[in-house]
Amino acid sequence: MSDRWEPAAFKTRIDEVLHRFVAQEADQFAAIDPLLGPVADQLEAAVADGKRLRAAFCYWGWRAVGQPDSDSLVRAAASMELVHAAAVVHDDLIDDSPLRHGRPTAHVALRGTVRRRPRADAAARSLAMLVGDLLMALAGQLFATSGLPAAYLARARPLWAVMARELIAGECLEILRTGVGPDTEASLKVIRYKTAKYTVEQPLLIGGALAGAGERLREGYSAYGLPLGEAFQLRDDLLGLFGDPERTGKASTDDVRGHRPTALLAETWRLAGDNDRVRLRTLLGRRGQDADALDMVREVMRRLKAPDRIEELISARVEEALGALHELDVPAHAADALTSLARTAANRLS
């Protein structure tokens, strides 16, 4: 691979690693008993799609230290996508989301497997939970068998515990804050731990640790990665409610129906007067959200200019991230790639 950042070529490399590795693991899993076939299918479905941003940040965390392109590093970087796949399966289960990438989520897809069994819905949810657990285990296996020297892997291994701790803390905080009074700072904390850190900061730090990055560079990775990861999730919140479901592949009712503690909802509440708050209380967290109710929420948000406020938060964080990047002493091709990745993460349409 050349020093010039080619996202499509990189995605192809990551896809090849993921699809081959997970297909082999799924075959071995299904070979235990024919009943396990549908569960094995969900392992492969979990890695079928994705922009592979987390792998890209890990890769450039390595390259920015001055290390060359490496197939072994690409395998290690691909493990970040398995962490993401595990988190997505668990997150969809927690949020009871019906769609991901335009297809049924794991717990929905597995209902057909257990439809004639007692408590079929609970059984399908349990199977999905175990799919997520296995994907996380496979992430560690792919990382450990990437082919990188043991000394390199040992430098990065402690960061895996940090990544898992912070990711699960973020998920727990989202659950604990769901339905609680909206608070923008609290919502940003959820974003930081649930998404920002494992999307940008931790993959960068892991790539840097593998490459032997010094303390100053690691600090720079965090200064770039944290605000950019927050911008990524703030964009996701906007797309979740105002994006085209045909492009996002997700149901647009999820955040409103679940009364999730998003910054978008928190800013809407902060800007709302008494009448709008009364109206929002009747709409948020309501089961069976119809299109009219969703349009009402959007109308309130637009009138209060809450989406504009989130755009401001995104822009400020991207500017902060790029400012931190410009302070780093990294090769020009790495700076160019990380600048391009920042734009991709914050300005995507799906």
Short mmCIF file of C-alpha atoms in Angstrom, two decimals:
data_model
loop_
_atom_site.label_atom_id
_atom_site.label_comp_id
_atom_site.label_asym_id
_atom_site.label_seq_id
_atom_site.Cartn_x
_atom_site.Cartn_y
_atom_site.Cartn_z
CA MET A 1 0.00 0.00 0.00
CA SER A 2 1.36 3.45 -0.93
CA ASP A 3 1.75 6.32 1.51
CA ARG A 4 -1.20 8.02 -0.18
CA TRP A 5 -4.40 7.37 1.78
CA GLU A 6 -6.78 5.28 -0.30
CA PRO A 7 -9.87 4.51 1.82
CA ALA A 8 -11.48 2.09 -0.65
CA ALA A 9 -8.30 0.02 -0.99
CA PHE A 10 -7.84 -0.07 2.77
CA LYS A 11 -11.46 -1.10 3.33
CA THR A 12 -10.97 -3.97 0.87
CA ARG A 13 -7.95 -5.20 2.83
CA ILE A 14 -9.83 -5.07 6.13
CA ASP A 15 -12.92 -6.73 4.63
CA GLU A 16 -10.80 -9.59 3.27
CA VAL A 17 -9.25 -10.22 6.70
CA LEU A 18 -12.55 -9.98 8.57
CA HIS A 19 -14.65 -12.04 6.18
CA ARG A 20 -12.08 -14.83 5.94
CA PHE A 21 -11.39 -14.97 9.67
CA VAL A 22 -15.03 -14.83 10.78
CA ALA A 23 -16.14 -17.31 8.09
CA GLN A 24 -13.60 -19.84 9.39
CA GLU A 25 -14.69 -19.26 12.98
CA ALA A 26 -18.38 -19.49 12.03
CA ASP A 27 -17.77 -22.81 10.23
CA GLN A 28 -16.02 -24.25 13.27
CA PHE A 29 -18.80 -23.00 15.52
CA ALA A 30 -21.56 -24.50 13.32
CA ALA A 31 -19.67 -27.79 13.06
CA ILE A 32 -20.33 -28.38 16.77
CA ASP A 33 -24.03 -28.96 16.06
CA PRO A 34 -26.33 -28.23 13.10
CA LEU A 35 -28.63 -26.24 15.42
CA LEU A 36 -25.94 -23.60 15.68
CA GLY A 37 -26.06 -22.70 11.98
CA PRO A 38 -28.32 -19.62 12.31
CA VAL A 39 -26.21 -18.30 15.19
CA ALA A 40 -23.07 -18.77 13.09
CA ASP A 41 -24.76 -16.85 10.29
CA GLN A 42 -25.14 -13.86 12.60
CA LEU A 43 -21.41 -13.84 13.28
CA GLU A 44 -20.81 -13.33 9.57
CA ALA A 45 -23.68 -10.85 9.24
CA ALA A 46 -22.14 -8.72 11.99
CA VAL A 47 -19.02 -8.02 9.90
CA ALA A 48 -20.65 -7.88 6.46
CA ASP A 49 -20.75 -4.07 6.30
CA GLY A 50 -19.00 -1.04 7.67
CA LYS A 51 -16.74 1.88 6.80
CA ARG A 52 -13.85 0.37 8.80
CA LEU A 53 -13.01 3.69 10.45
CA ARG A 54 -11.82 2.08 13.67
CA ALA A 55 -9.38 -0.10 11.79
CA ALA A 56 -8.21 2.95 9.84
CA PHE A 57 -7.48 4.92 13.02
CA CYS A 58 -5.51 1.97 14.42
CA TYR A 59 -3.57 1.68 11.15
CA TRP A 60 -2.66 5.36 11.11
CA GLY A 61 -1.83 5.28 14.80
CA TRP A 62 0.89 2.85 13.69
CA ARG A 63 1.95 4.69 10.53
CA ALA A 64 2.12 8.09 12.23
CA VAL A 65 4.96 6.77 14.42
CA GLY A 66 6.93 6.18 11.23
CA GLN A 67 6.25 2.47 10.83
CA PRO A 68 5.75 1.04 7.32
CA ASP A 69 2.68 -0.66 5.91
CA SER A 70 2.29 -4.18 7.29
CA ASP A 71 -0.15 -7.00 6.60
CA SER A 72 0.22 -8.12 10.21
CA LEU A 73 -0.72 -4.65 11.39
CA VAL A 74 -3.76 -4.72 9.10
CA ARG A 75 -4.88 -7.93 10.82
CA ALA A 76 -4.40 -6.31 14.22
CA ALA A 77 -6.32 -3.23 13.06
CA ALA A 78 -9.16 -5.43 11.77
CA SER A 79 -9.70 -6.64 15.33
CA MET A 80 -11.02 -3.14 16.15
CA GLU A 81 -13.91 -3.86 13.78
CA LEU A 82 -14.77 -7.02 15.71
CA VAL A 83 -14.91 -4.96 18.91
CA HIS A 84 -17.29 -2.65 17.07
CA ALA A 85 -19.37 -5.57 15.76
CA ALA A 86 -19.72 -6.92 19.29
CA ALA A 87 -20.72 -3.49 20.62
CA VAL A 88 -23.30 -3.07 17.84
CA VAL A 89 -24.96 -6.44 18.52
CA HIS A 90 -25.18 -5.64 22.23
CA ASP A 91 -26.30 -2.05 21.60
CA ASP A 92 -29.07 -3.12 19.22
CA LEU A 93 -30.20 -5.64 21.80
CA ILE A 94 -30.23 -3.10 24.63
CA ASP A 95 -32.07 -0.54 22.49
CA ASP A 96 -34.37 -3.13 20.88
CA SER A 97 -33.42 -1.74 17.47
CA PRO A 98 -35.01 -3.62 14.56
CA LEU A 99 -32.61 -2.66 11.75
CA ARG A 100 -28.90 -2.26 11.12
CA HIS A 101 -27.47 -1.63 7.64
CA GLY A 102 -30.98 -2.13 6.32
CA ARG A 103 -31.20 -5.72 7.62
CA PRO A 104 -32.81 -7.22 10.73
CA THR A 105 -30.61 -6.94 13.80
CA ALA A 106 -29.28 -10.15 15.35
CA HIS A 107 -31.98 -10.54 17.99
CA VAL A 108 -34.69 -9.95 15.37
CA ALA A 109 -33.13 -12.28 12.79
CA LEU A 110 -32.80 -15.06 15.36
CA ARG A 111 -36.49 -15.04 16.30
CA GLY A 112 -37.23 -17.33 13.39
CA THR A 113 -34.79 -19.88 14.76
CA VAL A 114 -36.68 -20.22 18.07
CA ARG A 115 -40.21 -19.24 17.02
CA ARG A 116 -41.74 -22.55 18.13
CA ARG A 117 -39.99 -22.58 21.49
CA PRO A 118 -41.33 -21.25 24.81
CA ARG A 119 -40.46 -17.58 25.42
CA ALA A 120 -39.16 -17.31 21.87
CA ASP A 121 -38.41 -13.58 22.05
CA ALA A 122 -36.32 -13.96 25.19
CA ALA A 123 -34.51 -16.92 23.64
CA ALA A 124 -33.66 -14.90 20.51
CA ARG A 125 -32.36 -12.04 22.65
CA SER A 126 -30.21 -14.45 24.65
CA LEU A 127 -28.74 -15.90 21.47
CA ALA A 128 -27.93 -12.40 20.20
CA MET A 129 -26.23 -11.54 23.48
CA LEU A 130 -24.00 -14.59 23.06
CA VAL A 131 -23.22 -13.62 19.46
CA GLY A 132 -21.94 -10.31 20.76
CA ASP A 133 -19.91 -12.03 23.47
CA LEU A 134 -18.29 -14.36 20.94
CA LEU A 135 -17.45 -11.48 18.61
CA MET A 136 -15.60 -9.74 21.43
CA ALA A 137 -13.65 -12.91 22.16
CA LEU A 138 -12.81 -13.25 18.46
CA ALA A 139 -11.52 -9.67 18.45
CA GLY A 140 -8.91 -10.61 21.03
CA GLN A 141 -8.02 -13.77 19.13
CA LEU A 142 -7.50 -11.94 15.83
CA PHE A 143 -5.35 -9.34 17.55
CA ALA A 144 -3.21 -11.93 19.32
CA THR A 145 -2.69 -13.97 16.14
CA SER A 146 -2.07 -10.99 13.86
CA GLY A 147 1.55 -11.98 13.27
CA LEU A 148 3.08 -8.95 14.98
CA PRO A 149 5.99 -9.65 17.37
CA ALA A 150 4.98 -10.63 20.89
CA ALA A 151 6.82 -7.62 22.32
CA TYR A 152 4.72 -5.27 20.18
CA LEU A 153 1.48 -6.94 21.24
CA ALA A 154 2.51 -6.78 24.90
CA ARG A 155 2.86 -2.99 24.66
CA ALA A 156 -0.75 -2.65 23.50
CA ARG A 157 -2.44 -5.35 25.54
CA PRO A 158 -3.18 -3.17 28.63
CA LEU A 159 -5.13 -0.77 26.41
CA TRP A 160 -7.61 -3.54 25.60
CA ALA A 161 -8.73 -3.64 29.23
CA VAL A 162 -9.13 0.16 29.21
CA MET A 163 -11.12 0.04 25.97
CA ALA A 164 -13.49 -2.65 27.28
CA ARG A 165 -13.95 -0.91 30.63
CA GLU A 166 -14.77 2.45 29.08
CA LEU A 167 -17.04 1.02 26.38
CA ILE A 168 -19.11 -0.93 28.90
CA ALA A 169 -19.16 2.06 31.26
CA GLY A 170 -20.61 4.16 28.44
CA GLU A 171 -23.30 1.57 27.70
CA CYS A 172 -24.19 1.41 31.39
CA LEU A 173 -24.35 5.19 31.64
CA GLU A 174 -26.70 5.34 28.66
CA ILE A 175 -29.01 2.78 30.29
CA LEU A 176 -28.91 4.57 33.63
CA ARG A 177 -29.60 7.96 32.06
CA THR A 178 -32.37 6.83 29.69
CA GLY A 179 -35.63 8.52 30.66
CA VAL A 180 -33.87 10.77 33.18
CA GLY A 181 -34.07 14.56 32.86
CA PRO A 182 -32.16 15.71 29.75
CA ASP A 183 -28.73 17.17 30.44
CA THR A 184 -26.29 18.07 27.68
CA GLU A 185 -23.11 17.58 29.71
CA ALA A 186 -24.32 14.19 30.94
CA SER A 187 -25.19 13.22 27.36
CA LEU A 188 -21.73 14.24 26.16
CA LYS A 189 -20.21 12.06 28.87
CA VAL A 190 -22.24 9.09 27.62
CA ILE A 191 -21.04 9.82 24.08
CA ARG A 192 -17.43 10.07 25.24
CA TYR A 193 -17.38 6.68 26.90
CA LYS A 194 -19.87 4.74 24.80
CA THR A 195 -18.54 5.75 21.38
CA ALA A 196 -15.83 8.41 21.15
CA LYS A 197 -13.09 6.54 22.93
CA TYR A 198 -13.40 3.17 21.21
CA THR A 199 -14.10 4.72 17.81
CA VAL A 200 -11.09 7.03 17.50
CA GLU A 201 -8.93 7.48 20.61
CA GLN A 202 -8.37 3.87 21.64
CA PRO A 203 -7.70 2.50 18.11
CA LEU A 204 -5.14 5.30 17.63
CA LEU A 205 -3.52 4.58 20.98
CA ILE A 206 -3.42 0.85 20.30
CA GLY A 207 -1.84 1.40 16.89
CA GLY A 208 0.62 3.80 18.47
CA ALA A 209 1.45 1.38 21.29
CA LEU A 210 2.10 -1.40 18.79
CA ALA A 211 4.51 0.93 17.00
CA GLY A 212 6.24 2.14 20.16
CA ALA A 213 4.83 5.69 20.23
CA GLY A 214 6.27 8.04 22.82
CA GLU A 215 4.31 9.83 25.54
CA ARG A 216 3.96 13.12 23.66
CA LEU A 217 2.54 11.43 20.59
CA ARG A 218 0.14 9.37 22.69
CA GLU A 219 -1.10 12.55 24.37
CA GLY A 220 -1.57 14.08 20.94
CA TYR A 221 -3.58 11.07 19.81
CA SER A 222 -5.97 11.60 22.73
CA ALA A 223 -6.20 15.34 22.08
CA TYR A 224 -7.16 14.57 18.47
CA GLY A 225 -9.19 11.43 19.07
CA LEU A 226 -11.55 12.42 21.88
CA PRO A 227 -13.17 15.48 20.29
CA LEU A 228 -13.29 13.76 16.92
CA GLY A 229 -14.98 10.70 18.43
CA GLU A 230 -17.55 12.97 20.06
CA ALA A 231 -18.16 14.70 16.73
CA PHE A 232 -18.68 11.28 15.13
CA GLN A 233 -21.43 10.35 17.60
CA LEU A 234 -23.06 13.78 17.50
CA ARG A 235 -23.33 13.34 13.74
CA ASP A 236 -24.79 9.88 14.34
CA ASP A 237 -27.46 11.38 16.60
CA LEU A 238 -28.44 13.87 13.89
CA LEU A 239 -28.53 11.18 11.23
CA GLY A 240 -30.59 8.95 13.51
CA LEU A 241 -33.47 11.43 13.49
CA PHE A 242 -32.95 13.55 10.39
CA GLY A 243 -31.05 11.18 8.09
CA ASP A 244 -32.52 9.10 5.30
CA PRO A 245 -33.23 5.57 6.64
CA GLU A 246 -32.44 4.25 3.17
CA ARG A 247 -28.89 5.54 3.64
CA THR A 248 -28.42 5.04 7.38
CA GLY A 249 -29.96 1.55 7.34
CA LYS A 250 -31.48 2.18 10.78
CA ALA A 251 -34.95 2.97 12.06
CA SER A 252 -35.40 6.72 12.59
CA THR A 253 -37.70 6.23 15.59
CA ASP A 254 -35.14 4.53 17.87
CA ASP A 255 -33.85 7.56 19.81
CA VAL A 256 -37.27 9.13 20.34
CA ARG A 257 -39.07 5.89 21.15
CA GLY A 258 -36.33 4.90 23.59
CA HIS A 259 -36.04 8.41 25.09
CA ARG A 260 -32.29 8.00 24.83
CA PRO A 261 -30.00 10.56 26.46
CA THR A 262 -28.70 12.07 23.21
CA ALA A 263 -27.20 15.54 23.12
CA LEU A 264 -29.74 16.43 20.42
CA LEU A 265 -32.66 15.72 22.76
CA ALA A 266 -30.87 17.40 25.67
CA GLU A 267 -30.26 20.58 23.65
CA THR A 268 -33.86 20.55 22.46
CA TRP A 269 -35.04 20.36 26.06
CA ARG A 270 -32.67 23.13 27.16
CA LEU A 271 -33.96 25.46 24.43
CA ALA A 272 -37.62 24.57 24.91
CA GLY A 273 -40.17 26.65 26.79
CA ASP A 274 -42.90 25.22 29.02
CA ASN A 275 -45.35 24.52 26.20
CA ASP A 276 -42.78 22.69 24.08
CA ARG A 277 -41.64 20.66 27.09
CA VAL A 278 -45.20 19.55 27.74
CA ARG A 279 -45.47 18.52 24.12
CA LEU A 280 -42.16 16.67 24.20
CA ARG A 281 -43.16 14.77 27.34
CA THR A 282 -46.14 13.30 25.48
CA LEU A 283 -43.95 12.17 22.58
CA LEU A 284 -40.67 10.91 24.08
CA GLY A 285 -40.44 7.31 25.15
CA ARG A 286 -43.82 6.42 23.67
CA ARG A 287 -44.15 2.92 22.25
CA GLY A 288 -45.52 2.49 18.77
CA GLN A 289 -44.19 5.82 17.49
CA ASP A 290 -45.94 6.73 14.26
CA ALA A 291 -44.68 9.02 11.51
CA ASP A 292 -46.82 11.93 12.72
CA ALA A 293 -45.36 11.81 16.24
CA LEU A 294 -41.84 11.67 14.84
CA ASP A 295 -42.55 14.63 12.58
CA MET A 296 -43.81 16.57 15.61
CA VAL A 297 -40.54 15.99 17.44
CA ARG A 298 -38.57 17.04 14.37
CA GLU A 299 -40.72 20.16 14.00
CA VAL A 300 -40.03 21.22 17.61
CA MET A 301 -36.31 20.59 17.17
CA ARG A 302 -36.08 22.56 13.95
CA ARG A 303 -38.07 25.48 15.34
CA LEU A 304 -35.79 25.65 18.37
CA LYS A 305 -32.72 25.26 16.09
CA ALA A 306 -31.46 22.32 18.15
CA PRO A 307 -29.93 20.63 15.05
CA ASP A 308 -28.02 23.85 14.33
CA ARG A 309 -26.65 23.76 17.88
CA ILE A 310 -25.45 20.17 17.37
CA GLU A 311 -23.79 21.21 14.10
CA GLU A 312 -21.95 23.89 16.07
CA LEU A 313 -20.78 21.30 18.60
CA ILE A 314 -19.59 19.05 15.76
CA SER A 315 -17.69 21.86 14.04
CA ALA A 316 -16.02 22.95 17.28
CA ARG A 317 -14.85 19.42 18.00
CA VAL A 318 -13.51 18.84 14.50
CA GLU A 319 -11.62 22.13 14.71
CA GLU A 320 -10.22 21.10 18.10
CA ALA A 321 -9.15 17.70 16.74
CA LEU A 322 -7.46 19.17 13.67
CA GLY A 323 -5.75 21.77 15.82
CA ALA A 324 -4.29 19.01 17.98
CA LEU A 325 -3.23 17.08 14.87
CA HIS A 326 -1.38 20.09 13.47
CA GLU A 327 0.65 20.25 16.69
CA LEU A 328 1.91 16.71 16.21
CA ASP A 329 5.25 15.90 14.64
CA VAL A 330 4.11 13.10 12.32
CA PRO A 331 4.95 12.26 8.69
CA ALA A 332 3.07 14.34 6.12
CA HIS A 333 1.25 11.33 4.67
CA ALA A 334 -0.03 10.37 8.14
CA ALA A 335 -1.20 13.93 8.85
CA ASP A 336 -3.00 13.99 5.49
CA ALA A 337 -4.69 10.65 6.20
CA LEU A 338 -5.79 11.67 9.69
CA THR A 339 -7.13 14.97 8.35
CA SER A 340 -9.14 13.10 5.71
CA LEU A 341 -10.42 10.63 8.31
CA ALA A 342 -11.56 13.51 10.52
CA ARG A 343 -13.66 14.91 7.69
CA THR A 344 -15.07 11.48 6.88
CA ALA A 345 -16.01 10.72 10.48
CA ALA A 346 -17.72 14.05 11.11
CA ASN A 347 -19.40 14.82 7.81
CA ARG A 348 -20.72 11.48 6.62
CA LEU A 349 -24.27 11.03 5.32
CA SER A 350 -24.90 7.54 6.72
#
